[in-house]
Amino acid sequence: QRLSGVVVVTMTTAPSAAAKEQERRTLPTLADRVVANRRRKPGLFVLRSYVVVILGACLLIAVVYLQERSYWKKDDIVVVLQQQIKQEKEDPRKREVQLLKRGTPQQQAFSWLCRDDPRQVSVDHVKIVQRYVLALLWFSTDGPNWKQGPFLSDQHECNWIITSDKEAKWGVLDCNHDDDVTDLFLAENNLSGRLPSELWHLSKLELLDLQNNHIEGIIPNELGYMTTLQVLALSANSFAGRIPEGLGRLQRLGTFCIATHFCFANRIRVCTHSPTPLMDPQNNSSCT
């Protein structure tokens, strides 16, 4: 500093260790502040502690519940469906691959059951495969463009039926007392695409009417395992190839409707296409 023409130099020295220790003792630490807050607001601290403990317990319970509950989980669906699909008599490995191959109808039906099924069917439900197969039929035959049919709803499959103003019905017409689908009517409903071979898992089906649609490809040979089938109506579609030999195993089949004359057993009446949606098994004028 300059004072009266005299230059005075002032110097400061670093604080000693003792001074630092004294300063440290005088400054409140974080622990001291927490303790002070507890003393000032003990009720608030206890309340927060309880809230944390309760939330943690609820989270743990929720995790355990979600792990243990029987709703569809991906791994469960894979196990259950693959166990059923492994029963396929022809090329079961191909079915398993398709189940998880992105973009296939099998994968789309599988994904719907996992994420989008509003009914959230229990994994141990006895009809899980039935619901999967009907969903697979919807995805395989361009379901979004069907004229009628409340498929993929939150109802049981036996209620997947719709009635028009003229009292005509489409969808699942009937089920037995065990809720197995027995009558499936989707004639003149704008179905297109290919029939999935997994249809044979509808093991109690007695009537399958898919006439007057745009279904193409071959008729799956696996339909021959639908041993309860009595009426198979496929006329007025775009099927190619030969009538599968597997249909000869259908001991109860009494009416088989196809676009061309064909008879693989004398006991079976084979129908040709006519304006009626379903050939009447008792109508000899339309069956030979």
C-alpha positions as MATLAB code, in Angstrom:
seq = 'QRLSGVVVVTMTTAPSAAAKEQERRTLPTLADRVVANRRRKPGLFVLRSYVVVILGACLLIAVVYLQERSYWKKDDIVVVLQQQIKQEKEDPRKREVQLLKRGTPQQQAFSWLCRDDPRQVSVDHVKIVQRYVLALLWFSTDGPNWKQGPFLSDQHECNWIITSDKEAKWGVLDCNHDDDVTDLFLAENNLSGRLPSELWHLSKLELLDLQNNHIEGIIPNELGYMTTLQVLALSANSFAGRIPEGLGRLQRLGTFCIATHFCFANRIRVCTHSPTPLMDPQNNSSCT';
ca = [
       0.000    0.000    0.000;
       1.081    3.597   -0.482;
       0.736    5.635    2.677;
       2.363    9.090    2.787;
       4.866    8.148    0.168;
       5.952    5.081    2.036;
       5.502    1.680    0.520;
       4.306   -0.816    3.056;
       4.289   -4.454    2.122;
       1.897   -6.726    4.029;
       2.244  -10.497    3.963;
      -0.170  -13.241    5.016;
       0.904  -16.623    6.156;
      -0.848  -19.963    5.473;
      -3.094  -21.158    8.299;
      -1.496  -23.643   10.564;
      -2.628  -27.236   10.918;
      -4.176  -26.436   14.249;
      -6.204  -23.631   12.673;
      -7.443  -25.981    9.946;
      -8.524  -28.563   12.492;
     -10.358  -25.922   14.472;
     -12.125  -24.730   11.330;
     -13.089  -28.295   10.398;
     -14.628  -28.862   13.780;
     -16.677  -25.695   13.571;
     -18.196  -26.584   10.095;
     -21.195  -28.923   10.289;
     -20.754  -32.180    8.462;
     -23.432  -33.853    6.292;
     -24.097  -36.386    9.042;
     -24.526  -33.586   11.525;
     -27.059  -31.938    9.252;
     -29.019  -35.193    8.884;
     -29.060  -35.665   12.634;
     -30.145  -32.078   13.093;
     -32.975  -32.554   10.610;
     -34.074  -35.661   12.445;
     -34.207  -33.796   15.669;
     -36.117  -30.915   14.169;
     -38.598  -33.089   12.115;
     -38.577  -36.632   13.478;
     -42.100  -37.370   12.240;
     -41.306  -36.457    8.628;
     -38.178  -38.621    8.573;
     -40.011  -41.630    9.983;
     -42.833  -41.141    7.466;
     -40.393  -41.077    4.566;
     -38.701  -44.210    5.842;
     -42.029  -46.026    6.046;
     -42.947  -44.922    2.522;
     -39.663  -46.226    1.134;
     -40.055  -49.567    2.908;
     -43.684  -49.972    1.788;
     -42.889  -49.121   -1.840;
     -40.010  -51.583   -1.844;
     -42.207  -54.314   -0.421;
     -44.942  -53.612   -2.976;
     -42.430  -53.753   -5.815;
     -41.068  -57.076   -4.570;
     -44.562  -58.543   -4.248;
     -45.480  -57.337   -7.749;
     -42.370  -58.924   -9.259;
     -43.032  -62.242   -7.520;
     -46.700  -62.164   -8.543;
     -45.927  -61.452  -12.174;
     -43.423  -64.273  -12.223;
     -45.718  -66.784  -10.574;
     -49.090  -65.899  -12.093;
     -50.375  -68.105  -14.858;
     -51.069  -65.458  -17.490;
     -49.438  -65.897  -20.863;
     -45.695  -65.475  -20.840;
     -43.663  -65.929  -23.983;
     -41.700  -68.910  -22.730;
     -44.883  -70.614  -21.525;
     -46.589  -70.172  -24.883;
     -43.596  -71.558  -26.709;
     -43.523  -74.644  -24.494;
     -47.248  -75.324  -24.625;
     -47.750  -74.697  -28.326;
     -44.618  -76.524  -29.351;
     -45.728  -79.531  -27.331;
     -48.923  -79.566  -29.369;
     -47.311  -78.750  -32.682;
     -44.747  -81.502  -32.152;
     -47.643  -83.896  -32.572;
     -47.765  -82.937  -36.218;
     -47.402  -86.081  -38.242;
     -45.623  -84.278  -41.082;
     -42.539  -82.102  -40.697;
     -43.069  -80.838  -37.117;
     -39.742  -78.965  -37.047;
     -40.941  -76.688  -39.820;
     -43.983  -75.751  -37.730;
     -41.806  -74.825  -34.736;
     -39.593  -72.616  -36.868;
     -42.610  -70.857  -38.378;
     -43.988  -70.199  -34.910;
     -41.214  -67.715  -34.200;
     -40.247  -66.643  -37.708;
     -41.140  -62.981  -38.113;
     -43.874  -62.238  -40.624;
     -45.422  -65.709  -40.798;
     -49.085  -66.184  -39.858;
     -47.914  -68.534  -37.113;
     -45.752  -65.834  -35.578;
     -48.512  -63.242  -35.926;
     -51.028  -65.471  -34.129;
     -48.430  -66.283  -31.494;
     -47.656  -62.589  -31.002;
     -51.358  -61.768  -30.714;
     -51.728  -64.297  -27.907;
     -48.665  -62.863  -26.169;
     -49.463  -59.170  -26.334;
     -52.768  -58.255  -27.913;
     -55.328  -60.868  -26.888;
     -57.791  -58.882  -24.736;
     -58.934  -62.052  -23.005;
     -55.446  -62.909  -21.690;
     -56.061  -66.639  -21.672;
     -54.397  -68.526  -18.833;
     -51.383  -70.566  -19.828;
     -52.902  -73.715  -18.320;
     -56.226  -73.241  -20.083;
     -57.303  -76.414  -21.814;
     -58.324  -74.557  -24.976;
     -55.200  -72.502  -25.588;
     -54.357  -74.372  -28.788;
     -57.912  -73.978  -30.075;
     -57.692  -70.207  -29.638;
     -54.288  -70.152  -31.296;
     -55.469  -72.178  -34.313;
     -58.509  -69.959  -34.905;
     -56.315  -66.872  -34.671;
     -53.887  -68.535  -37.079;
     -56.728  -69.122  -39.563;
     -57.594  -65.408  -39.331;
     -54.015  -64.302  -40.003;
     -53.488  -66.906  -42.742;
     -56.563  -65.884  -44.751;
     -56.345  -62.093  -44.627;
     -58.623  -61.661  -41.637;
     -58.695  -57.835  -41.744;
     -60.516  -58.042  -45.086;
     -63.118  -60.600  -44.075;
     -66.675  -59.474  -44.688;
     -67.948  -60.872  -41.397;
     -66.628  -62.572  -38.311;
     -65.785  -61.263  -34.832;
     -62.537  -63.200  -34.585;
     -59.812  -62.038  -32.156;
     -62.348  -60.527  -29.767;
     -62.277  -60.705  -25.981;
     -64.989  -63.386  -26.056;
     -64.494  -67.117  -25.770;
     -63.964  -68.742  -29.154;
     -67.459  -70.279  -28.987;
     -68.816  -66.725  -29.119;
     -66.863  -65.764  -32.222;
     -70.040  -65.581  -34.265;
     -71.947  -62.821  -35.991;
     -75.541  -62.692  -37.210;
     -76.642  -60.459  -40.067;
     -80.008  -58.787  -40.579;
     -81.100  -61.766  -42.670;
     -80.311  -64.116  -39.768;
     -77.392  -65.684  -41.622;
     -74.491  -66.549  -39.373;
     -70.715  -66.579  -39.815;
     -67.966  -67.798  -37.590;
     -68.100  -70.482  -34.923;
     -71.641  -71.807  -35.281;
     -71.513  -74.382  -32.525;
     -69.442  -75.916  -29.728;
     -69.941  -79.044  -27.660;
     -70.451  -79.193  -23.900;
     -66.666  -79.062  -23.396;
     -66.396  -75.809  -25.389;
     -64.694  -77.550  -28.301;
     -65.496  -75.901  -31.641;
     -67.613  -78.271  -33.723;
     -69.044  -76.107  -36.549;
     -67.018  -73.460  -38.383;
     -68.785  -71.577  -41.158;
     -66.895  -68.919  -43.138;
     -68.402  -69.333  -46.606;
     -68.609  -66.270  -48.886;
     -66.545  -64.242  -46.443;
     -63.688  -62.994  -48.659;
     -61.035  -65.300  -47.228;
     -57.798  -65.309  -49.224;
     -54.419  -66.907  -48.737;
     -53.616  -70.471  -47.724;
     -55.161  -72.863  -45.243;
     -52.855  -73.549  -42.290;
     -52.155  -77.217  -41.711;
     -52.595  -76.623  -37.970;
     -56.373  -76.673  -38.509;
     -56.311  -80.356  -37.626;
     -55.814  -79.357  -33.988;
     -59.525  -78.464  -33.970;
     -59.922  -82.099  -33.083;
     -63.683  -82.030  -32.467;
     -64.640  -80.179  -35.637;
     -67.577  -81.743  -37.476;
     -68.344  -79.081  -40.086;
     -65.844  -76.914  -41.955;
     -67.399  -74.690  -44.624;
     -65.050  -72.370  -46.516;
     -66.866  -72.263  -49.868;
     -66.973  -69.291  -52.223;
     -63.791  -67.590  -51.096;
     -60.363  -66.940  -52.624;
     -58.271  -69.519  -50.801;
     -55.351  -70.853  -52.823;
     -52.556  -73.376  -52.521;
     -52.968  -77.034  -51.689;
     -55.480  -78.642  -49.374;
     -53.447  -79.615  -46.295;
     -52.998  -83.339  -45.974;
     -53.181  -82.890  -42.184;
     -56.948  -82.361  -42.468;
     -57.062  -86.127  -42.623;
     -56.399  -86.185  -38.864;
     -59.695  -84.391  -38.124;
     -61.352  -87.705  -37.374;
     -64.689  -86.215  -36.300;
     -65.182  -84.220  -39.531;
     -68.487  -84.958  -41.248;
     -68.827  -82.064  -43.717;
     -65.892  -80.527  -45.582;
     -66.992  -77.797  -48.011;
     -64.200  -76.179  -50.038;
     -65.796  -75.537  -53.444;
     -65.448  -72.281  -55.401;
     -61.917  -71.468  -54.226;
     -58.566  -71.501  -56.002;
     -57.014  -74.661  -54.616;
     -54.290  -76.339  -56.662;
     -52.813  -79.802  -56.720;
     -54.441  -83.119  -55.956;
     -56.948  -84.100  -53.328;
     -54.740  -85.229  -50.439;
     -54.718  -88.922  -49.671;
     -55.028  -88.111  -45.973;
     -58.704  -87.300  -46.439;
     -59.273  -91.001  -46.966;
     -58.763  -91.454  -43.214;
     -61.894  -89.438  -42.433;
     -64.172  -92.286  -41.498;
     -67.089  -90.015  -40.581;
     -66.908  -87.700  -43.589;
     -70.225  -87.841  -45.392;
     -70.097  -84.700  -47.561;
     -67.083  -83.341  -49.384;
     -67.663  -80.264  -51.553;
     -65.002  -79.353  -54.083;
     -64.950  -77.464  -57.375;
     -64.560  -80.608  -59.501;
     -66.232  -84.030  -59.470;
     -64.263  -86.376  -57.299;
     -65.085  -89.494  -55.312;
     -62.507  -91.300  -53.213;
     -65.001  -93.622  -51.492;
     -68.456  -94.847  -52.369;
     -69.837  -93.816  -48.986;
     -68.942  -90.144  -49.594;
     -71.146  -87.790  -51.573;
     -68.971  -85.350  -53.480;
     -70.568  -82.021  -54.351;
     -69.945  -79.621  -57.171;
     -70.253  -75.867  -56.852;
     -73.770  -74.506  -56.652;
     -75.277  -71.152  -55.593;
     -76.118  -72.481  -52.123;
     -73.489  -71.658  -49.468;
     -73.397  -75.204  -48.124;
     -74.392  -78.403  -49.857;
     -77.156  -80.219  -48.061;
     -75.990  -83.798  -47.354;
     -79.586  -84.941  -47.873;
     -80.019  -83.066  -51.161;
     -79.372  -85.632  -53.853;
     -79.810  -83.054  -56.615;
     -76.574  -81.305  -55.646;
     -74.546  -84.345  -54.580;
     -73.664  -87.410  -56.614;
];
